[in-house]
């Protein structure tokens, strides 16, 4: 109990000294606990692992076989939680509720300390203290002290997480499943139940293969919607749990000395178990892509063609050994792919693949030398390149490649290599890793397609609800009949550091004709396309007549009439069919649309050609059809992007008259143009944009008091610093 008392009292005293000092102390104690915990576990073989149901564990007197299993299971789960908790407590506050797990686990261990020590060492602590029993007992004490402190700090906040009890229960179940000891079934089933062969692709083998598809999908579904740190915590915990279970037989005595050189974790899939936690904890990108390209393929081959003889377990495997083999290779196979799928690391490019091949070449050369060197003492075959294990599966031609041998002696040791076979082995593996890269990409694109389809279905459903809502008179955000408002809108494409539009603010009221000016590439079309819903609104807000373009897209679009700079009409339809099609989308009654069409046909002089196919129209006629389609539902906000380009003088006059009449009716007319003279004659106000930022918003009358609009415009867009105009929404 002494380590527990020292730990908990020390932490509470440091808590009084300040949050920062306490946080540092928590992490130091977490690392101390990790050292004690791992050292005690790795010190020697576990007494519990050699017991089969209904056998009795040596030294365990009180809790029995099932109780000893529960002790081992819970303390591993609670121990890994204690190690990680101080580093993720602030980033993942929900984990505070899970502090009950290590508290219960180590309270159980302290209450039955004799049995807890005995299940690992084979003798109770009261029978005599050894180095290992002292490490295990000290680890239990520090773990209990830390868990009491964490629980005491978190218990007052438990009520805040009542709504997340489902997620917490799921997290607890996941923690217990991934930390289940390999020998669980071995302790619960009789000897005749656990012997099985899974060398061939038989039923038992297939049962072990299925989880490589089910586990990553389950993990992705559970944590896919969580924040980045929560995902990282889950993946680190899972990777450490897999490493812990791999160490089930990788004890210090089994890897110490020349006779055990073959047990060192230098097999490719074994290295992945150590590499993945390091990559996730320290965010080591280059090392990660090595395991992504190289380890994954090797693990897949091992799962499909398992070889147990190198584990010293023979062809007939007990459940514990079988589970250990597959669990370790599951992690090596799907965890790197899952890390990329969940966004922990970016999808690799050619540069990362080249780095991974360089790393693989170094690893390959390293194990070539180790294999040849260690073979002087014991049979060693890291990565299966020192024997004919792979060659015999390929046929006689592959075995003959091993006839070319290169040997030499140095320092009394003999070094033997198979240069042709081992070079081709390396080359083929690299090519297969490259091929697997394309398989990964295909899988990612499939998942992207499913996600996109789900988003589209959700959007269609929301649009359908919005249409019903609009029929019943949807509620706008602001009480204004005709209003276009852009607030702090920013937009950039892809991962570009350059903003196409940055903190744009505009407000246009009904009755105004508002001109939007700026040079090519200034961001005019980007802003207009975001207003009308062609591009998503990523930052800031845009509202049309009080409806938010992002959240109330259908209601907002019903208020807009849009004439794009590059229109796309259905040219096999006639002008009348096309405009009627648009009117149907807006659910305009036939009588109402006919009245409006008659007026626009007279204005634009299109009566004679309106029933001809659009493909026969001139550019100007097509532009007129686009304008009529935009106005057929009498929108409160009419937006035009370069509407006068390519029109003859008469058509330009007609469009200007339509703009004046539409604004006079209390509607918004918002248009961009390079024709300064037109803007000067018909606009009430203007905004000038340069390099994605609004430079000025002012009335045309104000400008004309000092200079012409053309001179003013050229002065604003001239060379110099780009300084955006601050925007504040006018109060009604």
Short mmCIF file of C-alpha atoms in Angstrom, two decimals, residues 183-587:
data_model
loop_
_atom_site.label_atom_id
_atom_site.label_comp_id
_atom_site.label_asym_id
_atom_site.label_seq_id
_atom_site.Cartn_x
_atom_site.Cartn_y
_atom_site.Cartn_z
CA UNK A 183 -5.18 -17.34 -22.87
CA UNK A 184 -8.82 -16.46 -22.01
CA UNK A 185 -10.34 -19.42 -23.86
CA UNK A 186 -7.49 -21.63 -22.72
CA UNK A 187 -8.51 -21.02 -19.10
CA UNK A 188 -12.24 -21.43 -19.72
CA UNK A 189 -12.33 -24.47 -22.05
CA UNK A 190 -11.20 -28.04 -21.53
CA UNK A 191 -8.05 -29.27 -23.34
CA UNK A 192 -10.04 -31.22 -25.91
CA UNK A 193 -11.83 -28.02 -26.94
CA UNK A 194 -8.91 -25.79 -27.80
CA UNK A 195 -6.67 -27.87 -30.08
CA UNK A 196 -7.19 -26.95 -33.73
CA UNK A 197 -5.32 -26.76 -37.00
CA UNK A 198 -5.60 -23.55 -39.03
CA UNK A 199 -2.70 -24.09 -41.40
CA UNK A 200 -4.88 -24.77 -44.44
CA UNK A 201 -7.78 -22.63 -45.67
CA UNK A 202 -10.29 -24.65 -43.68
CA UNK A 203 -13.32 -23.54 -41.68
CA UNK A 204 -11.28 -22.59 -38.60
CA UNK A 205 -8.84 -20.62 -40.75
CA UNK A 206 -11.67 -18.69 -42.38
CA UNK A 207 -13.11 -17.87 -38.94
CA UNK A 208 -9.79 -16.27 -38.04
CA UNK A 209 -9.62 -14.41 -41.38
CA UNK A 210 -13.04 -12.72 -41.14
CA UNK A 211 -12.06 -10.26 -38.35
CA UNK A 212 -9.55 -8.51 -40.65
CA UNK A 213 -12.60 -7.13 -42.45
CA UNK A 214 -14.94 -6.74 -39.47
CA UNK A 215 -12.67 -5.11 -36.84
CA UNK A 216 -11.48 -2.10 -38.88
CA UNK A 217 -15.00 -1.45 -40.18
CA UNK A 218 -16.34 -1.53 -36.61
CA UNK A 219 -13.59 0.83 -35.41
CA UNK A 220 -14.18 3.21 -38.32
CA UNK A 221 -17.94 3.31 -37.66
CA UNK A 222 -17.48 3.87 -33.92
CA UNK A 223 -14.86 6.65 -34.01
CA UNK A 224 -15.27 7.97 -37.58
CA UNK A 225 -17.38 10.93 -36.48
CA UNK A 226 -15.21 11.86 -33.49
CA UNK A 227 -12.58 14.59 -33.34
CA UNK A 228 -8.96 13.94 -34.31
CA UNK A 229 -7.59 13.51 -30.76
CA UNK A 230 -10.30 11.01 -29.83
CA UNK A 231 -9.48 8.96 -32.93
CA UNK A 232 -5.80 9.13 -32.08
CA UNK A 233 -6.43 8.00 -28.49
CA UNK A 234 -8.49 5.01 -29.64
CA UNK A 235 -5.85 3.94 -32.17
CA UNK A 236 -2.99 4.35 -29.69
CA UNK A 237 -4.87 2.33 -27.07
CA UNK A 238 -5.65 -0.42 -29.55
CA UNK A 239 -2.07 -0.56 -30.85
CA UNK A 240 -0.64 -0.73 -27.31
CA UNK A 241 -3.12 -3.46 -26.39
CA UNK A 242 -2.03 -5.48 -29.42
CA UNK A 243 1.65 -4.95 -28.52
CA UNK A 244 0.94 -6.05 -24.94
CA UNK A 245 -0.69 -9.27 -26.12
CA UNK A 246 2.17 -9.90 -28.55
CA UNK A 247 4.52 -9.77 -25.58
CA UNK A 248 2.63 -12.74 -24.17
CA UNK A 249 5.59 -14.97 -25.11
CA UNK A 250 8.19 -12.27 -25.88
CA UNK A 251 9.51 -12.29 -22.32
CA UNK A 252 13.06 -11.21 -21.44
CA UNK A 253 14.36 -14.76 -20.74
CA UNK A 254 13.00 -15.88 -24.11
CA UNK A 255 14.96 -13.23 -26.05
CA UNK A 256 18.09 -13.16 -23.88
CA UNK A 257 21.18 -15.13 -24.83
CA UNK A 258 22.45 -16.71 -28.03
CA UNK A 259 20.04 -19.63 -27.90
CA UNK A 260 17.06 -17.25 -28.12
CA UNK A 261 18.25 -14.94 -30.89
CA UNK A 262 15.44 -16.17 -33.15
CA UNK A 263 12.86 -14.71 -30.74
CA UNK A 264 13.96 -11.09 -31.20
CA UNK A 265 11.14 -8.98 -32.76
CA UNK A 266 12.82 -8.46 -36.13
CA UNK A 267 10.28 -10.29 -38.27
CA UNK A 268 8.60 -7.70 -40.48
CA UNK A 269 5.14 -8.05 -38.91
CA UNK A 270 6.64 -8.01 -35.42
CA UNK A 271 8.36 -4.69 -36.10
CA UNK A 272 4.99 -3.19 -37.08
CA UNK A 273 3.64 -3.85 -33.58
CA UNK A 274 6.40 -1.65 -32.15
CA UNK A 275 6.43 0.90 -34.97
CA UNK A 276 2.70 1.73 -35.03
CA UNK A 277 2.42 2.98 -31.43
CA UNK A 278 5.54 5.10 -31.97
CA UNK A 279 4.09 6.59 -35.17
CA UNK A 280 0.78 7.45 -33.49
CA UNK A 281 2.27 8.78 -30.25
CA UNK A 282 5.04 10.88 -31.79
CA UNK A 283 3.38 11.48 -35.21
CA UNK A 284 6.34 10.02 -37.12
CA UNK A 285 5.13 10.32 -40.70
CA UNK A 286 8.05 8.81 -42.61
CA UNK A 287 8.25 5.80 -40.33
CA UNK A 288 4.50 5.37 -40.68
CA UNK A 289 4.64 5.13 -44.46
CA UNK A 290 7.27 2.39 -44.13
CA UNK A 291 4.83 0.26 -42.15
CA UNK A 292 1.96 1.33 -44.44
CA UNK A 293 3.59 0.06 -47.62
CA UNK A 294 5.81 -2.74 -46.33
CA UNK A 295 4.25 -4.27 -43.19
CA UNK A 296 0.67 -4.40 -44.43
CA UNK A 297 1.41 -6.67 -47.37
CA UNK A 298 3.63 -8.95 -45.28
CA UNK A 299 0.92 -9.30 -42.62
CA UNK A 300 -1.68 -10.13 -45.25
CA UNK A 301 0.49 -12.94 -46.63
CA UNK A 302 1.08 -14.26 -43.10
CA UNK A 303 -2.66 -14.30 -42.35
CA UNK A 304 -3.46 -16.14 -45.58
CA UNK A 305 -0.50 -18.58 -45.27
CA UNK A 306 0.21 -18.85 -41.51
CA UNK A 307 3.43 -20.47 -40.37
CA UNK A 308 3.48 -21.51 -36.74
CA UNK A 309 6.58 -23.67 -36.61
CA UNK A 310 8.79 -20.61 -36.10
CA UNK A 311 6.83 -19.81 -32.96
CA UNK A 312 7.80 -23.18 -31.45
CA UNK A 313 4.16 -24.22 -31.24
CA UNK A 314 4.05 -26.93 -33.90
CA UNK A 315 1.35 -27.64 -36.44
CA UNK A 316 -1.37 -28.31 -33.89
CA UNK A 317 -2.01 -24.98 -32.18
CA UNK A 318 -3.59 -24.27 -28.84
CA UNK A 319 -6.11 -21.45 -28.84
CA UNK A 320 -3.79 -19.01 -27.01
CA UNK A 321 -1.02 -19.38 -29.59
CA UNK A 322 -3.41 -19.19 -32.52
CA UNK A 323 -5.10 -16.07 -31.19
CA UNK A 324 -1.74 -14.43 -30.44
CA UNK A 325 -0.52 -15.06 -33.99
CA UNK A 326 -3.62 -13.68 -35.66
CA UNK A 327 -4.13 -10.73 -33.32
CA UNK A 328 -0.62 -9.47 -33.94
CA UNK A 329 -1.00 -9.83 -37.71
CA UNK A 330 -4.47 -8.23 -37.70
CA UNK A 331 -2.90 -5.08 -36.30
CA UNK A 332 -0.01 -5.13 -38.77
CA UNK A 333 -2.47 -5.52 -41.64
CA UNK A 334 -5.38 -3.15 -41.06
CA UNK A 335 -4.12 -0.54 -38.59
CA UNK A 336 -1.95 1.41 -41.09
CA UNK A 337 -4.84 1.48 -43.56
CA UNK A 338 -7.26 2.51 -40.81
CA UNK A 339 -4.94 5.32 -39.71
CA UNK A 340 -5.07 6.80 -43.21
CA UNK A 341 -8.80 6.17 -43.55
CA UNK A 342 -9.51 8.03 -40.30
CA UNK A 343 -7.29 10.95 -41.29
CA UNK A 344 -4.43 10.40 -38.81
CA UNK A 345 -2.02 10.47 -41.74
CA UNK A 346 -2.47 11.78 -45.27
CA UNK A 347 -2.93 9.47 -48.21
CA UNK A 348 0.55 8.68 -49.49
CA UNK A 349 2.09 10.04 -52.64
CA UNK A 350 4.98 8.79 -54.72
CA UNK A 351 7.48 10.56 -52.46
CA UNK A 352 6.26 8.60 -49.42
CA UNK A 353 6.42 5.35 -51.37
CA UNK A 354 10.05 6.04 -52.31
CA UNK A 355 10.90 6.80 -48.67
CA UNK A 356 9.27 3.56 -47.60
CA UNK A 357 11.31 1.59 -50.15
CA UNK A 358 14.52 3.20 -48.85
CA UNK A 359 13.53 2.19 -45.33
CA UNK A 360 12.66 -1.31 -46.50
CA UNK A 361 16.03 -1.64 -48.23
CA UNK A 362 17.78 -0.73 -44.96
CA UNK A 363 15.64 -3.20 -43.01
CA UNK A 364 16.22 -5.93 -45.60
CA UNK A 365 20.01 -5.46 -45.52
CA UNK A 366 19.89 -5.45 -41.71
CA UNK A 367 18.02 -8.77 -41.42
CA UNK A 368 20.17 -10.32 -44.17
CA UNK A 369 23.23 -9.70 -42.00
CA UNK A 370 21.43 -10.79 -38.79
CA UNK A 371 20.21 -14.02 -40.38
CA UNK A 372 23.67 -14.95 -41.57
CA UNK A 373 25.35 -13.88 -38.34
CA UNK A 374 22.91 -15.46 -35.86
CA UNK A 375 22.78 -18.70 -37.87
CA UNK A 376 26.17 -19.50 -36.33
CA UNK A 377 24.39 -19.98 -32.99
CA UNK A 378 20.76 -20.90 -33.68
CA UNK A 379 18.33 -21.41 -36.57
CA UNK A 380 17.26 -17.86 -37.48
CA UNK A 381 15.11 -16.84 -40.44
CA UNK A 382 13.86 -13.27 -40.11
CA UNK A 383 11.50 -12.31 -42.95
CA UNK A 384 11.88 -15.87 -44.34
CA UNK A 385 14.86 -14.93 -46.53
CA UNK A 386 17.38 -17.31 -45.01
CA UNK A 387 15.47 -20.51 -45.75
CA UNK A 388 13.47 -22.03 -48.59
CA UNK A 389 10.15 -21.39 -46.78
CA UNK A 390 8.86 -19.19 -49.62
CA UNK A 391 10.78 -20.91 -52.42
CA UNK A 392 9.16 -24.33 -51.88
CA UNK A 393 5.72 -22.73 -52.25
CA UNK A 394 6.67 -21.23 -55.62
CA UNK A 395 8.11 -24.37 -57.19
CA UNK A 396 11.37 -25.97 -58.28
CA UNK A 397 12.47 -22.96 -60.32
CA UNK A 398 12.51 -20.80 -57.20
CA UNK A 399 14.40 -23.42 -55.20
CA UNK A 400 17.08 -23.55 -57.90
CA UNK A 401 17.72 -19.83 -57.42
CA UNK A 402 19.13 -20.74 -54.03
CA UNK A 403 21.84 -22.85 -55.66
CA UNK A 404 23.86 -19.67 -56.17
CA UNK A 405 25.57 -19.21 -52.80
CA UNK A 406 28.07 -16.65 -51.53
CA UNK A 407 29.93 -17.46 -48.28
CA UNK A 408 32.85 -16.02 -46.33
CA UNK A 409 34.27 -16.19 -42.82
CA UNK A 410 35.10 -13.29 -40.50
CA UNK A 411 36.07 -13.29 -36.84
CA UNK A 412 35.55 -17.03 -36.58
CA UNK A 413 31.96 -16.71 -37.89
CA UNK A 414 30.62 -17.97 -41.20
CA UNK A 415 28.37 -15.70 -43.29
CA UNK A 416 26.22 -17.27 -46.02
CA UNK A 417 24.05 -15.42 -48.56
CA UNK A 418 21.93 -16.40 -51.58
CA UNK A 419 22.46 -13.26 -53.71
CA UNK A 420 20.24 -14.00 -56.73
CA UNK A 421 17.35 -15.44 -54.73
CA UNK A 422 17.49 -12.72 -52.07
CA UNK A 423 17.78 -9.88 -54.61
CA UNK A 424 14.77 -11.16 -56.59
CA UNK A 425 12.90 -11.66 -53.31
CA UNK A 426 13.47 -7.99 -52.47
CA UNK A 427 12.54 -6.80 -55.96
CA UNK A 428 9.33 -8.83 -56.17
CA UNK A 429 8.26 -7.68 -52.71
CA UNK A 430 8.72 -4.03 -53.73
CA UNK A 431 6.63 -4.58 -56.87
CA UNK A 432 3.90 -6.29 -54.85
CA UNK A 433 3.93 -3.42 -52.34
CA UNK A 434 3.45 -1.02 -55.26
CA UNK A 435 0.55 -3.13 -56.53
CA UNK A 436 -1.03 -3.09 -53.06
CA UNK A 437 -0.85 0.71 -53.08
CA UNK A 438 -3.28 0.77 -55.99
CA UNK A 439 -5.56 -1.66 -54.13
CA UNK A 440 -5.59 0.72 -51.14
CA UNK A 441 -6.41 3.67 -53.37
CA UNK A 442 -9.28 1.75 -54.94
CA UNK A 443 -10.62 1.00 -51.46
CA UNK A 444 -10.33 4.64 -50.39
CA UNK A 445 -12.09 5.86 -53.51
CA UNK A 446 -14.88 3.35 -52.92
CA UNK A 447 -15.30 4.63 -49.36
CA UNK A 448 -15.23 8.23 -50.63
CA UNK A 449 -17.95 7.30 -53.09
CA UNK A 450 -20.10 5.80 -50.33
CA UNK A 451 -19.60 8.88 -48.16
CA UNK A 452 -20.45 11.20 -51.03
CA UNK A 453 -23.55 9.15 -51.80
CA UNK A 454 -24.62 9.31 -48.14
CA UNK A 455 -24.13 13.09 -48.11
CA UNK A 456 -26.11 13.46 -51.33
CA UNK A 457 -28.95 11.31 -50.01
CA UNK A 458 -29.05 13.37 -46.83
CA UNK A 459 -29.07 16.56 -48.91
CA UNK A 460 -31.93 15.27 -51.07
CA UNK A 461 -33.89 14.36 -47.96
CA UNK A 462 -33.25 17.77 -46.38
CA UNK A 463 -34.23 19.52 -49.61
CA UNK A 464 -37.47 17.55 -49.73
CA UNK A 465 -38.24 18.56 -46.13
CA UNK A 466 -37.31 22.15 -46.95
CA UNK A 467 -39.72 22.22 -49.90
CA UNK A 468 -42.54 21.11 -47.63
CA UNK A 469 -41.42 23.62 -45.03
CA UNK A 470 -41.38 26.42 -47.61
CA UNK A 471 -44.94 25.61 -48.70
CA UNK A 472 -46.00 26.14 -45.10
CA UNK A 473 -44.12 29.45 -44.95
CA UNK A 474 -40.60 28.77 -43.69
CA UNK A 475 -39.15 31.17 -41.12
CA UNK A 476 -36.28 33.35 -42.38
CA UNK A 477 -33.36 34.29 -40.13
CA UNK A 478 -34.05 38.03 -40.44
CA UNK A 479 -37.24 39.97 -41.02
CA UNK A 480 -36.53 41.54 -44.40
CA UNK A 481 -38.46 40.92 -47.61
CA UNK A 482 -35.69 41.58 -50.11
CA UNK A 483 -32.15 41.44 -48.77
CA UNK A 484 -28.81 39.96 -49.77
CA UNK A 485 -26.28 39.76 -46.95
CA UNK A 486 -22.74 38.35 -47.07
CA UNK A 487 -20.90 38.31 -43.71
CA UNK A 488 -17.22 37.41 -43.17
CA UNK A 489 -17.29 35.06 -46.15
CA UNK A 490 -14.00 33.37 -47.06
CA UNK A 491 -13.27 30.76 -49.72
CA UNK A 492 -10.21 28.88 -50.91
CA UNK A 493 -9.93 25.92 -53.22
CA UNK A 494 -8.43 22.62 -52.08
CA UNK A 495 -5.37 23.02 -49.86
CA UNK A 496 -4.29 26.30 -51.41
CA UNK A 497 -2.92 28.92 -49.03
CA UNK A 498 -4.36 31.67 -51.25
CA UNK A 499 -7.95 32.76 -50.59
CA UNK A 500 -10.16 33.35 -53.63
CA UNK A 501 -12.32 35.47 -51.29
CA UNK A 502 -11.35 36.64 -47.81
CA UNK A 503 -13.68 38.06 -45.13
CA UNK A 504 -16.08 39.53 -47.66
CA UNK A 505 -18.95 41.60 -46.27
CA UNK A 506 -21.82 43.02 -48.32
CA UNK A 507 -25.41 44.07 -47.68
CA UNK A 508 -27.83 44.90 -50.52
CA UNK A 509 -31.43 45.96 -49.81
CA UNK A 510 -34.57 45.80 -51.92
CA UNK A 511 -34.94 48.56 -54.49
CA UNK A 512 -31.18 48.76 -55.14
CA UNK A 513 -29.22 48.03 -58.27
CA UNK A 514 -25.84 47.04 -56.92
CA UNK A 515 -22.75 46.85 -59.12
CA UNK A 516 -19.93 44.43 -58.34
CA UNK A 517 -16.64 45.50 -59.92
CA UNK A 518 -13.14 44.08 -60.02
CA UNK A 519 -10.44 42.79 -62.39
CA UNK A 520 -10.38 39.24 -63.73
CA UNK A 521 -9.56 36.74 -61.00
CA UNK A 522 -10.50 39.14 -58.20
CA UNK A 523 -13.11 36.74 -56.77
CA UNK A 524 -16.38 38.08 -58.19
CA UNK A 525 -17.57 34.78 -59.69
CA UNK A 526 -16.46 32.84 -56.59
CA UNK A 527 -18.69 35.01 -54.39
CA UNK A 528 -21.63 34.90 -56.81
CA UNK A 529 -21.43 31.10 -57.16
CA UNK A 530 -21.44 30.75 -53.38
CA UNK A 531 -24.47 33.04 -53.08
CA UNK A 532 -26.50 30.98 -55.54
CA UNK A 533 -25.41 27.63 -54.06
CA UNK A 534 -23.13 26.34 -56.82
CA UNK A 535 -20.21 26.26 -54.37
CA UNK A 536 -20.45 25.42 -50.64
CA UNK A 537 -20.06 28.10 -47.99
CA UNK A 538 -17.06 27.01 -45.91
CA UNK A 539 -16.43 30.11 -43.78
CA UNK A 540 -18.80 32.93 -42.90
CA UNK A 541 -22.51 33.22 -43.70
CA UNK A 542 -24.58 34.24 -46.71
CA UNK A 543 -28.30 34.92 -46.41
CA UNK A 544 -30.88 35.67 -49.11
CA UNK A 545 -34.09 37.35 -47.91
CA UNK A 546 -33.22 36.10 -44.42
CA UNK A 547 -32.65 32.46 -45.44
CA UNK A 548 -29.21 31.02 -44.74
CA UNK A 549 -27.71 29.70 -47.99
CA UNK A 550 -25.95 26.85 -46.17
CA UNK A 551 -28.67 25.69 -43.79
CA UNK A 552 -31.80 26.78 -45.69
CA UNK A 553 -30.56 26.26 -49.22
CA UNK A 554 -33.91 25.46 -50.85
CA UNK A 555 -35.69 28.48 -49.36
CA UNK A 556 -32.77 30.72 -50.32
CA UNK A 557 -32.64 29.44 -53.91
CA UNK A 558 -36.38 30.05 -54.34
CA UNK A 559 -35.70 33.77 -53.80
CA UNK A 560 -32.92 33.94 -56.44
CA UNK A 561 -32.92 34.40 -60.18
CA UNK A 562 -29.46 33.78 -61.62
CA UNK A 563 -27.96 34.64 -64.99
CA UNK A 564 -24.45 33.07 -65.17
CA UNK A 565 -21.56 34.34 -67.23
CA UNK A 566 -21.39 31.01 -69.08
CA UNK A 567 -24.94 29.72 -69.37
CA UNK A 568 -25.70 26.09 -70.18
CA UNK A 569 -29.10 25.65 -71.84
CA UNK A 570 -30.79 22.46 -73.03
CA UNK A 571 -30.39 23.23 -76.70
CA UNK A 572 -32.67 20.46 -77.97
CA UNK A 573 -35.57 22.18 -76.26
CA UNK A 574 -37.32 25.21 -77.63
CA UNK A 575 -37.08 28.51 -75.78
CA UNK A 576 -40.66 28.08 -74.50
CA UNK A 577 -40.03 24.49 -73.32
CA UNK A 578 -36.89 25.53 -71.47
CA UNK A 579 -38.50 28.48 -69.66
CA UNK A 580 -41.55 26.35 -68.78
CA UNK A 581 -39.20 23.69 -67.40
CA UNK A 582 -37.60 26.28 -65.09
CA UNK A 583 -41.03 27.58 -64.10
CA UNK A 584 -42.07 24.02 -63.20
CA UNK A 585 -39.07 23.73 -60.87
CA UNK A 586 -40.25 26.84 -59.04
CA UNK A 587 -43.88 25.60 -59.12
#
